[in-house]
Coordinates of C-alpha atoms in Angstrom, one line a residue:
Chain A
X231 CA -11.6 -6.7 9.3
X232 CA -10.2 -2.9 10.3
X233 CA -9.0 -4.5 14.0
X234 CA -5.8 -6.7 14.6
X235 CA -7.6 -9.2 16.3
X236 CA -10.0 -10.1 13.9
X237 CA -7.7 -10.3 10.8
X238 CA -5.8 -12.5 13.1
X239 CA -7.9 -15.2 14.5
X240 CA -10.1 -15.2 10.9
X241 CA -10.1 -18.9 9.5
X242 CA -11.5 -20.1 6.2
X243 CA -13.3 -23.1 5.8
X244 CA -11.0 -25.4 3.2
X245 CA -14.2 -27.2 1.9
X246 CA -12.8 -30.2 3.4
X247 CA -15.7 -32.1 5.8
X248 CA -19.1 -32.8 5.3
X249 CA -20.5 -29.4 5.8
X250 CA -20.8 -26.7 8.8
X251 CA -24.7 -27.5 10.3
X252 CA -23.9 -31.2 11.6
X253 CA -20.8 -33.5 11.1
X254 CA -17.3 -31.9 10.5
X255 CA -15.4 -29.3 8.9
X256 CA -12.4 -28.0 8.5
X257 CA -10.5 -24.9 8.8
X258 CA -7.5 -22.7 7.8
X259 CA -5.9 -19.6 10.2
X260 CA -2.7 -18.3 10.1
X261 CA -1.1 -18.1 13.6
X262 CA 0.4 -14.3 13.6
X263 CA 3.6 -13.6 15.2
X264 CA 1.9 -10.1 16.7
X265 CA 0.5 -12.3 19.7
X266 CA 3.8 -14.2 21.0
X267 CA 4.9 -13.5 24.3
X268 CA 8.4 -14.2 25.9
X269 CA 9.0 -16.3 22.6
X270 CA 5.8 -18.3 22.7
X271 CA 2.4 -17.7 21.0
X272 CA -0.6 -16.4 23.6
X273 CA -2.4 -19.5 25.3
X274 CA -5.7 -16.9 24.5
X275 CA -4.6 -15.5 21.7
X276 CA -4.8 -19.4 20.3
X277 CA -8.1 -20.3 22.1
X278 CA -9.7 -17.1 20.4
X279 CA -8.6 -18.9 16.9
X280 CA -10.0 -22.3 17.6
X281 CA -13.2 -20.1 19.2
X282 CA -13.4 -18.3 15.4
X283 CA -13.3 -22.1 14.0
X284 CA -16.1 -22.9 16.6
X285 CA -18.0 -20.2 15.4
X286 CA -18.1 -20.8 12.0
X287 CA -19.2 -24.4 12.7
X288 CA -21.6 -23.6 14.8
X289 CA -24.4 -21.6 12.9
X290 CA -27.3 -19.4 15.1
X291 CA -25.0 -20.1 17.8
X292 CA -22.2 -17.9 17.5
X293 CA -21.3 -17.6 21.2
X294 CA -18.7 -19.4 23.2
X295 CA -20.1 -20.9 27.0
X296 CA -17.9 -23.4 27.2
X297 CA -14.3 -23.2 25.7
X298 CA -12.0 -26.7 27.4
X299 CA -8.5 -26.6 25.3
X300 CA -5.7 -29.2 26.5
X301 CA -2.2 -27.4 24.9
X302 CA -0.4 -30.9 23.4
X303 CA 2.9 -29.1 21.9
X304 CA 3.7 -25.5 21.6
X305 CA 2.4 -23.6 18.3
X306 CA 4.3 -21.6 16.4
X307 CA 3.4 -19.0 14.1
X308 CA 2.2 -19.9 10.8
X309 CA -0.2 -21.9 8.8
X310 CA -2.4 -24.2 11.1
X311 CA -5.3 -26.2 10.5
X312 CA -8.7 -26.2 12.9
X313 CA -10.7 -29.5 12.4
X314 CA -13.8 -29.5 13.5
X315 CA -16.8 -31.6 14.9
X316 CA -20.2 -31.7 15.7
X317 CA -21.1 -33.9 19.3
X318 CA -24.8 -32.3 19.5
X319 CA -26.7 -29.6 17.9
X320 CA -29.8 -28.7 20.0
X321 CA -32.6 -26.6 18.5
X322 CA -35.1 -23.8 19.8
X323 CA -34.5 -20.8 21.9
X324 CA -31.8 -20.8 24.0
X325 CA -30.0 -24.5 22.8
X326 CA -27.1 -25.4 23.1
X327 CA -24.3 -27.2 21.1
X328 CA -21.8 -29.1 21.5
X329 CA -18.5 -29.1 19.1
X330 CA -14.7 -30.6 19.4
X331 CA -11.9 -29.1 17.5
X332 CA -8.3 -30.3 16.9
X333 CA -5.6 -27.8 15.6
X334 CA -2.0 -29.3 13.9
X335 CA 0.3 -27.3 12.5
X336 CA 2.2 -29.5 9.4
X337 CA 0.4 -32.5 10.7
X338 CA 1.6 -31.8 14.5
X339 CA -1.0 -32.1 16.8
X340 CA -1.0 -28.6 19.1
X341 CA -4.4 -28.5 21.0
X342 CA -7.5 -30.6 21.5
X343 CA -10.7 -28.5 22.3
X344 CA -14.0 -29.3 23.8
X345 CA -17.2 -26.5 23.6
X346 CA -20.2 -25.4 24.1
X347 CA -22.0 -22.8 21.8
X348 CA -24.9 -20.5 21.9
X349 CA -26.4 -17.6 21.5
X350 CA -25.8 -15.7 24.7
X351 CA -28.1 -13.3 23.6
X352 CA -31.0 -15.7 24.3
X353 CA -29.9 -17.1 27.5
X354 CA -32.1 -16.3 30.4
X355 CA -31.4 -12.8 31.9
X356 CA -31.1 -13.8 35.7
X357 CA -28.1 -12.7 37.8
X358 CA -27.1 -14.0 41.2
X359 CA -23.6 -13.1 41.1
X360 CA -22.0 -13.5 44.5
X361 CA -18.6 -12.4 43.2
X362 CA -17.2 -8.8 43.2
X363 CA -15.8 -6.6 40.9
X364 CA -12.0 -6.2 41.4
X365 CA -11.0 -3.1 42.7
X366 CA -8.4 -1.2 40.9
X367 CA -6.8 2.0 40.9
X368 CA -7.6 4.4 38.1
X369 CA -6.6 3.6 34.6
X370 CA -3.7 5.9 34.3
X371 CA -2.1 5.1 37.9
X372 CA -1.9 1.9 37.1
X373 CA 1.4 0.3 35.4
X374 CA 1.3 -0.2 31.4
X375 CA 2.7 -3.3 30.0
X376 CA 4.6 -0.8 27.5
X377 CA 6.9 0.3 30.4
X378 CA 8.4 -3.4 30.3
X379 CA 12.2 -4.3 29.8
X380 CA 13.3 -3.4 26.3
X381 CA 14.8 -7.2 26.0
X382 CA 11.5 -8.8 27.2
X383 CA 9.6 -6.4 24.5
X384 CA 11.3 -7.5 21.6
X385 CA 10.5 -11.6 22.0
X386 CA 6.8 -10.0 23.0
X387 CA 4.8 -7.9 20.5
X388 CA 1.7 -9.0 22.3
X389 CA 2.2 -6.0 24.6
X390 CA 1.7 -4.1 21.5
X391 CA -1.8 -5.6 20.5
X392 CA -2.8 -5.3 24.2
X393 CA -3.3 -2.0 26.4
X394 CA -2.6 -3.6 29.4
X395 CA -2.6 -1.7 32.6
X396 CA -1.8 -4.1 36.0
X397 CA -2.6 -2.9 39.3
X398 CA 0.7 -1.8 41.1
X399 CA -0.2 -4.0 44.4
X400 CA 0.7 -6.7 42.4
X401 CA 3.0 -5.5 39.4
X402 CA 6.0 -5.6 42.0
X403 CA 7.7 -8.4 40.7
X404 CA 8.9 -6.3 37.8
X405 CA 10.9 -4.7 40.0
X406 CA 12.1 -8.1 41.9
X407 CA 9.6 -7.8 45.1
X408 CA 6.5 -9.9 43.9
X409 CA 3.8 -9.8 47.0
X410 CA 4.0 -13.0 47.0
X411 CA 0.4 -13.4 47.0
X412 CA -0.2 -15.1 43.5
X413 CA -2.7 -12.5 42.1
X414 CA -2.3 -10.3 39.6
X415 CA -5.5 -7.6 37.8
X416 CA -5.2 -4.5 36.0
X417 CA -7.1 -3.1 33.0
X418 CA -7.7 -4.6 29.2
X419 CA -8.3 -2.9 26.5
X420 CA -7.1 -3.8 22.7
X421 CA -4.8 -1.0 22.0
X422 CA -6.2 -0.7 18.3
X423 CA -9.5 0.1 20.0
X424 CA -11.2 -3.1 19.3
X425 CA -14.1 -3.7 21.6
X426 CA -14.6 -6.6 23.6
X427 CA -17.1 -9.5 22.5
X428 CA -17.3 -13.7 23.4
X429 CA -14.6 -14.2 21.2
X430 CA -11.8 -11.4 22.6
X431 CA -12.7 -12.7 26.1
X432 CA -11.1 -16.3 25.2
X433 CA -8.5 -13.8 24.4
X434 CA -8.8 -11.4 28.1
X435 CA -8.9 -14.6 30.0
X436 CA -5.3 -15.8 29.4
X437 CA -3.9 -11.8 29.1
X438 CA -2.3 -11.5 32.3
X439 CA 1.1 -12.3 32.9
X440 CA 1.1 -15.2 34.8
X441 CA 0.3 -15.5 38.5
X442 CA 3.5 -17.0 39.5
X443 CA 5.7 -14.0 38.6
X444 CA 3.7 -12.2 41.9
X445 CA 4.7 -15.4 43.5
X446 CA 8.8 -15.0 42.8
X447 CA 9.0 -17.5 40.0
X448 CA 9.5 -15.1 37.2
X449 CA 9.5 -17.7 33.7
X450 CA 7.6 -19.1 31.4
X451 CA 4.8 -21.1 32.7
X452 CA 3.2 -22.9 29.7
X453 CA -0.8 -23.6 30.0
X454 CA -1.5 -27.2 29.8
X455 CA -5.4 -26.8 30.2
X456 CA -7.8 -23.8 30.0
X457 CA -11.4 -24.2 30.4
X458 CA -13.3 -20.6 29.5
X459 CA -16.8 -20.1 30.6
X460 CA -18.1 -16.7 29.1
X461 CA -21.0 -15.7 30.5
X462 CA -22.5 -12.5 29.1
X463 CA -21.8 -10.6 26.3
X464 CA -19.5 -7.7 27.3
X465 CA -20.1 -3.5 27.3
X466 CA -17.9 -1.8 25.2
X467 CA -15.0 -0.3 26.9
X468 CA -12.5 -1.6 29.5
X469 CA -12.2 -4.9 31.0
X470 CA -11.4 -5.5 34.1
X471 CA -9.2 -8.9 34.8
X472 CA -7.6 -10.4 37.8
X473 CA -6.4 -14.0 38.2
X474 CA -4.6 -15.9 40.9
X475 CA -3.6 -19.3 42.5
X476 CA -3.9 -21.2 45.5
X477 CA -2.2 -24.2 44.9
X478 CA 1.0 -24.4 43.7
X479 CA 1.9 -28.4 44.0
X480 CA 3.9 -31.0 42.2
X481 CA 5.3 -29.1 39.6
X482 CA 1.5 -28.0 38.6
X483 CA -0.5 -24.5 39.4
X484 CA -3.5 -23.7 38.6
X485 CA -4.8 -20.4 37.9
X486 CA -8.3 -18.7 38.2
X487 CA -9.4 -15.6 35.7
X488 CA -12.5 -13.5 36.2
X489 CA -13.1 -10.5 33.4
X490 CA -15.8 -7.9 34.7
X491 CA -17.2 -5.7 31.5
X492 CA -17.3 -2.0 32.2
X493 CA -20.7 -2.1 33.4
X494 CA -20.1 -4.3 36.3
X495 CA -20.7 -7.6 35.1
X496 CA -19.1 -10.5 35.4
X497 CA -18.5 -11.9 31.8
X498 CA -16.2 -14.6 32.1
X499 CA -14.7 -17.1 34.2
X500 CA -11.3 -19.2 33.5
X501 CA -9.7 -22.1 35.5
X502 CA -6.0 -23.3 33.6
X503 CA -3.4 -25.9 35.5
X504 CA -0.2 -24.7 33.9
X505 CA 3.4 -25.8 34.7
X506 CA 5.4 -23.8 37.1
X507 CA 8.4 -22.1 35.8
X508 CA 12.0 -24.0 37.3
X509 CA 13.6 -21.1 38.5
X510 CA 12.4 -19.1 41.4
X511 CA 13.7 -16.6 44.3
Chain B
X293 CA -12.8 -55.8 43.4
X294 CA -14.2 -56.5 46.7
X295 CA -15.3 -52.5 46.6
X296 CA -18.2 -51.2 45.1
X297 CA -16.2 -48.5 43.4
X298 CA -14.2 -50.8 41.8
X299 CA -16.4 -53.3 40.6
X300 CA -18.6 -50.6 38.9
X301 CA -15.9 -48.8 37.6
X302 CA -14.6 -51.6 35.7
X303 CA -13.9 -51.8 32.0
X304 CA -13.0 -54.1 29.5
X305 CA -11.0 -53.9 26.5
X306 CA -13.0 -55.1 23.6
X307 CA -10.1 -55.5 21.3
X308 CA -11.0 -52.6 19.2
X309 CA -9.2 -49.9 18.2
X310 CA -4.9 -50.4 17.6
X311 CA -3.8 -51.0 20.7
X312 CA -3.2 -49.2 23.7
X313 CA 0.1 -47.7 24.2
X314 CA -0.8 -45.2 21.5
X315 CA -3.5 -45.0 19.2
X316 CA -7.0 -45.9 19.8
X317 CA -9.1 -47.9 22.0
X318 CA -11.8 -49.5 23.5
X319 CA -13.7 -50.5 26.4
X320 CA -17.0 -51.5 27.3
X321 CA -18.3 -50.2 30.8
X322 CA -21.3 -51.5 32.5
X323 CA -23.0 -48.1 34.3
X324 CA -24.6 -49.4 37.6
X325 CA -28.0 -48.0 38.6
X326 CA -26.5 -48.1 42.2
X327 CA -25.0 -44.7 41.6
X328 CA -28.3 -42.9 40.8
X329 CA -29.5 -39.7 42.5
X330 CA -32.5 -38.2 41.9
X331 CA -33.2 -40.2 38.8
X332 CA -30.0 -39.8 37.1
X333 CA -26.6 -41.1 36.7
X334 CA -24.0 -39.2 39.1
X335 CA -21.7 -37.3 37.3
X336 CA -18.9 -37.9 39.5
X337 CA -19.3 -41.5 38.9
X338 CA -19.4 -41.5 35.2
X339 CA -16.1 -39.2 35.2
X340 CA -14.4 -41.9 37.1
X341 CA -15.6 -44.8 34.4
X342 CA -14.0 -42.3 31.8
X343 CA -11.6 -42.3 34.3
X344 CA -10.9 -46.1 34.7
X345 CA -10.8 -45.9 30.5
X346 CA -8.2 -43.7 30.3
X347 CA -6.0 -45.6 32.7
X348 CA -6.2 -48.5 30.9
X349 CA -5.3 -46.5 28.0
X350 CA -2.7 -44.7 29.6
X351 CA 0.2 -47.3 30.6
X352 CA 2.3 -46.3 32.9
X353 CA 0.7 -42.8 33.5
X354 CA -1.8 -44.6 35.5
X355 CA -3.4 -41.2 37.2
X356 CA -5.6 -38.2 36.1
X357 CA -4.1 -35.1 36.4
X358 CA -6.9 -33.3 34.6
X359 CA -10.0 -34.6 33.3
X360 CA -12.4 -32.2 31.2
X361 CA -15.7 -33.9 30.7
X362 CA -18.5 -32.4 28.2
X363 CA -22.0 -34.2 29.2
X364 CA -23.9 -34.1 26.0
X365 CA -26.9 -36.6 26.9
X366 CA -28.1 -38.2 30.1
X367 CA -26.3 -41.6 30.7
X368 CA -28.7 -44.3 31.7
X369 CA -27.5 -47.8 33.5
X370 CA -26.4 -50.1 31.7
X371 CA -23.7 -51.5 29.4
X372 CA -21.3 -48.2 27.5
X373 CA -19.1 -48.1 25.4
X374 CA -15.9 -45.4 26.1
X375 CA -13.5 -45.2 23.0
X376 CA -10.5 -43.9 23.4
X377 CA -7.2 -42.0 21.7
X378 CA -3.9 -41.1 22.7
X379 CA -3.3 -37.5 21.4
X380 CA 0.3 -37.1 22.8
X381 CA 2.4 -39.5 24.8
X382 CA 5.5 -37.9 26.6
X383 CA 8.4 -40.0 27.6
X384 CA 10.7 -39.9 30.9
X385 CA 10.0 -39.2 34.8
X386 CA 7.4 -36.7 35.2
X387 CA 6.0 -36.9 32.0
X388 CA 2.5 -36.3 30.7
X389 CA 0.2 -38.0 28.2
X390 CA -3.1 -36.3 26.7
X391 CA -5.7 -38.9 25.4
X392 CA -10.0 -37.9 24.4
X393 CA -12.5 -40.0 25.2
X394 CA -15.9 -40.9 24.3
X395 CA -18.9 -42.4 25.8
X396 CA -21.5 -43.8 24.1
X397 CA -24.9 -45.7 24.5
X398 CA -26.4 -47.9 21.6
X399 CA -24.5 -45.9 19.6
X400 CA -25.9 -42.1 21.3
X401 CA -23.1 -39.9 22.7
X402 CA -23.4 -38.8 26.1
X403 CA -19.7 -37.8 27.2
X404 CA -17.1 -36.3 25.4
X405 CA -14.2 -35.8 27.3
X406 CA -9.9 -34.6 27.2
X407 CA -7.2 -35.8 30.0
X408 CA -4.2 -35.1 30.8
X409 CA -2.6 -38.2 33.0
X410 CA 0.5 -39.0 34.3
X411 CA 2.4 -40.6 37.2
X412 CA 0.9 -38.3 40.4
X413 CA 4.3 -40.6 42.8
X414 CA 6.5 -39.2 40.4
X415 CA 6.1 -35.2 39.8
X416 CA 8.2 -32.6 41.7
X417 CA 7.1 -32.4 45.8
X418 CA 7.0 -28.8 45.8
X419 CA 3.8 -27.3 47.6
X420 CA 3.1 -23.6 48.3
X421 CA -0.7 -23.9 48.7
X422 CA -1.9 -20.8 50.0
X423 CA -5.9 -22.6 50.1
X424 CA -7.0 -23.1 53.3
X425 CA -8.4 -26.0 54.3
X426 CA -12.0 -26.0 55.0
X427 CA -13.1 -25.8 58.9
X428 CA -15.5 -28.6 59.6
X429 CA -17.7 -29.6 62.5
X430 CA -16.9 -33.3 63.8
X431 CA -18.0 -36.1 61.5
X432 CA -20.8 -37.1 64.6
X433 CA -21.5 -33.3 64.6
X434 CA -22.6 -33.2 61.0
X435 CA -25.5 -34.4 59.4
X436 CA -25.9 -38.1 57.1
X437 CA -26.9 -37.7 54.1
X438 CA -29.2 -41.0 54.9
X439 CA -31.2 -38.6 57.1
X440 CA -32.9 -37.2 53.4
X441 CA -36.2 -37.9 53.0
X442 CA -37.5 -41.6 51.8
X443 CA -39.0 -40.6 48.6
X444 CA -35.5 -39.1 47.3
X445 CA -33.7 -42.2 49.0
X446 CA -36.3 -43.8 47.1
X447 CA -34.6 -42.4 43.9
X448 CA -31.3 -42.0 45.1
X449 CA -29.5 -44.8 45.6
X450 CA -25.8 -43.2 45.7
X451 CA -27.0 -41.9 49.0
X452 CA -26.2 -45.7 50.5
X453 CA -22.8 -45.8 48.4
X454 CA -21.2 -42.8 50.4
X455 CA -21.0 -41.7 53.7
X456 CA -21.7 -38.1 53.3
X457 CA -21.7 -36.0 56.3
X458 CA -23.1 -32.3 55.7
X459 CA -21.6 -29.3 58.0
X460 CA -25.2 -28.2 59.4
X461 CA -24.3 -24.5 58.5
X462 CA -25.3 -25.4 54.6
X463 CA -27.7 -27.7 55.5
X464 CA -30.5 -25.6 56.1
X465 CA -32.2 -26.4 52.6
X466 CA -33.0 -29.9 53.8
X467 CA -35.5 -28.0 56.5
X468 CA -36.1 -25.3 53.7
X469 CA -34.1 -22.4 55.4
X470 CA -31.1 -22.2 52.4
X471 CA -28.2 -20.2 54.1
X472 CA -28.4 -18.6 50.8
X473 CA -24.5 -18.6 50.6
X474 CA -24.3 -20.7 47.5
X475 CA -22.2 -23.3 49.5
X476 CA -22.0 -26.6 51.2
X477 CA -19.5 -28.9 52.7
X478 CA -19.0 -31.9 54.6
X479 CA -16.8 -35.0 54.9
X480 CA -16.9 -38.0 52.7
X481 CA -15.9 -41.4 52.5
X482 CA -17.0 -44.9 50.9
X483 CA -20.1 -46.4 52.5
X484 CA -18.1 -50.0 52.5
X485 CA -14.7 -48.2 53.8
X486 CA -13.0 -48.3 50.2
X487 CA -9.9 -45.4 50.9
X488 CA -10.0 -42.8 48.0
X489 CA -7.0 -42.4 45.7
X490 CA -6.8 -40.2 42.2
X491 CA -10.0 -42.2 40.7
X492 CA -12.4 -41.9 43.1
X493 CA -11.6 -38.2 43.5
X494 CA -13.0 -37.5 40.3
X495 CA -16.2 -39.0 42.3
X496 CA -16.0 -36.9 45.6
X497 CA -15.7 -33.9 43.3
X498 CA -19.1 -34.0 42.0
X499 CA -20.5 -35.9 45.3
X500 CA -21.7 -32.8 47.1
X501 CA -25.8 -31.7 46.4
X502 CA -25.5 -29.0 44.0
X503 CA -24.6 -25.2 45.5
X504 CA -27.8 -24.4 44.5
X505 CA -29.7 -25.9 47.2
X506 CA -28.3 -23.8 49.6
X507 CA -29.3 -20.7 47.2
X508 CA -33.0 -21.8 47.8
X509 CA -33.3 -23.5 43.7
X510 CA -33.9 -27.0 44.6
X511 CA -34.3 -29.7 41.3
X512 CA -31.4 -30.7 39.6
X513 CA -29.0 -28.8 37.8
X514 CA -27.4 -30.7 35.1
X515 CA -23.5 -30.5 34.6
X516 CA -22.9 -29.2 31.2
X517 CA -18.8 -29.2 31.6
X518 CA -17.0 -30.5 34.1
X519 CA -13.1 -30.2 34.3
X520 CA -10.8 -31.8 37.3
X521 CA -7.7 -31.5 38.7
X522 CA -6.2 -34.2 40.9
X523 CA -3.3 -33.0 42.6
X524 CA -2.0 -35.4 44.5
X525 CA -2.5 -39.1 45.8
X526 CA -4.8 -39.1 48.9
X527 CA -3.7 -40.3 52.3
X528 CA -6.4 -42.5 53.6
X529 CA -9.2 -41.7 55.6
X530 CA -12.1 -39.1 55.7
X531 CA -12.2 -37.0 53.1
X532 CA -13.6 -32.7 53.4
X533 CA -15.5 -31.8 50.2
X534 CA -16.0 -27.9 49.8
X535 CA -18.0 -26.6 46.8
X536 CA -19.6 -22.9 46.5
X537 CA -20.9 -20.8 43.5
X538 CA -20.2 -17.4 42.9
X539 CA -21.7 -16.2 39.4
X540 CA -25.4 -17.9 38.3
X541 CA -26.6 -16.2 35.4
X542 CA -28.0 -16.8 32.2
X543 CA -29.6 -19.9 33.8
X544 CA -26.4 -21.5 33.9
X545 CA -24.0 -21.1 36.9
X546 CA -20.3 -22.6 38.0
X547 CA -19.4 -24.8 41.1
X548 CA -15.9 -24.7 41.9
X549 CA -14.6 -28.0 44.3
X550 CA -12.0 -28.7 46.4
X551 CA -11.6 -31.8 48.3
X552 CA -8.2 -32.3 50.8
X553 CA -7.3 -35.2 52.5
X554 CA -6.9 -36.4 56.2
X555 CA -3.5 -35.4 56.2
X556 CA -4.9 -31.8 55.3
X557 CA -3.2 -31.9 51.5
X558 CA -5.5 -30.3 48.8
X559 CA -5.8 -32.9 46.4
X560 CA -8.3 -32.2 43.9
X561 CA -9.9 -29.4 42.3
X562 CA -12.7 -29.0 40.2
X563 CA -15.1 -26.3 38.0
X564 CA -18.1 -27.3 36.3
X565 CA -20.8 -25.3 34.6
X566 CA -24.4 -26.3 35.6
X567 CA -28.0 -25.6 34.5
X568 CA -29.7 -24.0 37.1
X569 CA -32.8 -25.1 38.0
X570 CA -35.9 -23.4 36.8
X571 CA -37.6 -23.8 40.5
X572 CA -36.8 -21.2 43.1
X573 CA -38.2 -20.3 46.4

């Protein structure tokens, strides 16, 4: 428990349930205030806490596949509680299961998850991946989060858990000319040195700022449903992770994340419709 | 109920459950063996029972904005049962409600799912799609899906319950020559000339043969998670259906969707993650 994250997203089970290898259980975190941004708490930083409640629910299949959480009211930092639910336990090499998890906060419902678990270490080893690897600039030209306005770091302090390096092509907006693109990469690394594993990529996949800032429409743009996939277990060292949008409509965006592991591999994949922010240029 | 669709999308309250404008409740669905396709149950067409469920459930948020589905067991025909709950229920123009539902068969769960819905006429008319809309052979140029062979006709009776029209680029497969793009498109419509609207999109989304045919895996690949976005009420007519893959590994792989309408609006989107299947030429 040396690392930031994992003090932060660690739950303990409250007894409460009828046990962890079938039927329900339930769950205490604390929500830290080290992983709001712009005043709210980290759509990821939240999925990686109902993916630790997963976990523990979910014995010999400790990995993430499938993460589905619909946001119902914002969270706030504190005590929570993670209920959760066995749908389907498969067994033998390679199963799967299938869990559901409800977080409240003082009774207040604040997201509904659906999941699949396994052990990705005993998935099949084939690759056929079309996709490719973002291409960045070099770590240090690219533009860390830590050179943001003073007044946005103080509501933010996840820029201090994150070493977050964006890709100048699209890091424009923070100096009023987005490219108007709606895509945004860089590099992600946990600043405390933490490596990345299933868990931290519920995390990576919601780290960006969000797309529509590259689009003009600087704001908060609160996630109203983010469905992980995470698809190999990552290398040690940094994550690549780009995200963007193609259809902004009614109000509604939604926003597709890839994270690429340092050796190449594609290692998760997000889709989230989120809310556009009001204002714009 | 003079369309197909319709009629075997239907549900009935059975009085359970405390009501419907919140709380819980429930419906019993009959699941028609007319929307088979290689020996099982469309997905599409199960979403859109769920679907139908949640309207019902929903009053006066009649569409789904997003609908994330978890298939945890094959759904045979016959009669279902799809419980429902109303997780949050926003009030005013615009505004959202989140609801979970589950399917079950004699008691066995086959579908968990989370929505979002809402009322699609009444959410901002902003668009700034920067998709493009998929380029398409004429309708006579491409090829019926009633041109498969009998023995899967045999088993696939959803074939005569849409009029699927394949672009011959990602047809090959069907003549064993996969393009080995990991894509296919084509235009859709009802067989008995029903128009779509926000339902039966969550049908066209999942109506396409998997990607993987054109990767040269044919068999089925079995939708683990499926989550859609509609995005806006279709205009009638012909709808284009575009799906492609860009990551299979682990023996699992996603399929993103789009479909847009005849007035050339995207109106849905969709990702799901798949088994792939074990054969491969």
């Amino acid at each position: 428990m040396g690392y930031e994250f994992d003090r932060d997203t660690a739950v303990t089970s409250t007894g409460a349930g009828t046990g962890t290898a079938t039927g329900t259980g339930e769950y205490a975190a604390s929500l830290a205030p080290g992983w709001m941004i712009g005043g709210g708490i980290n759509g990821g930083y939240l999925l990686a806490v109902v993916g630790a409640a997963l976990r523990a629910a979910s014995p010999g299949k400790p990995d993430p596949v499938v993460v589905s959480a619909h946001y119902l009211s914002a969270s706030v930092p504190g005590p929570a509680t993670v209920s959760t639910r066995v749908l389907r336990d498969g067994a033998g090499p390679g199963s799967l299961a299938s869990l559901a998890a409800e977080v409240t906060q003082d009774g207040v419902p604040r997201i509904s998850a659906l999941a699949t678990y396994a052990d990705l270490g005993r998935l099949p080893d084939d690759v056929r991946t079309t996709a490719t690897e973002p291409v960045l600039p070099a770590v240090e030209d690219c533009v860390p989060s830590s050179l943001a306005p003073e007044d946005f770091r103080r509501t933010s302090p996840l820029l201090d858990r994150l070493d977050l390096r964006l890709d100048p092509a699209h890091a424009g907006w923070a100096v009023g000319e987005p490219s108007g693109a709606g895509e945004i990469q860089g590099w992600l690394a946990m600043a405390d040195g933490r490596e990345p594993d299933p868990l931290s990529l519920l995390l990576a996949l919601d780290s960006l700022p969000p797309v529509t800032f590259d689009l003009g429409m600087p704001g908060w743009a609160p996630t109203l449903e983010l469905t992980a996939h995470v698809r190999a277990r990552p290398a040690p060292g940094w994550l690549k992770v780009r995200h963007a949008t193609r259809n902004l409509a009614g109000g509604l965006f939604e926003e597709d994340c890839e994270v690429w592991d340092s050796a190449g591999r594609l290692v998760a994949q997000s889709r989230q419709l989120a809310k556009a922010p009001r204002s714009r240029t």
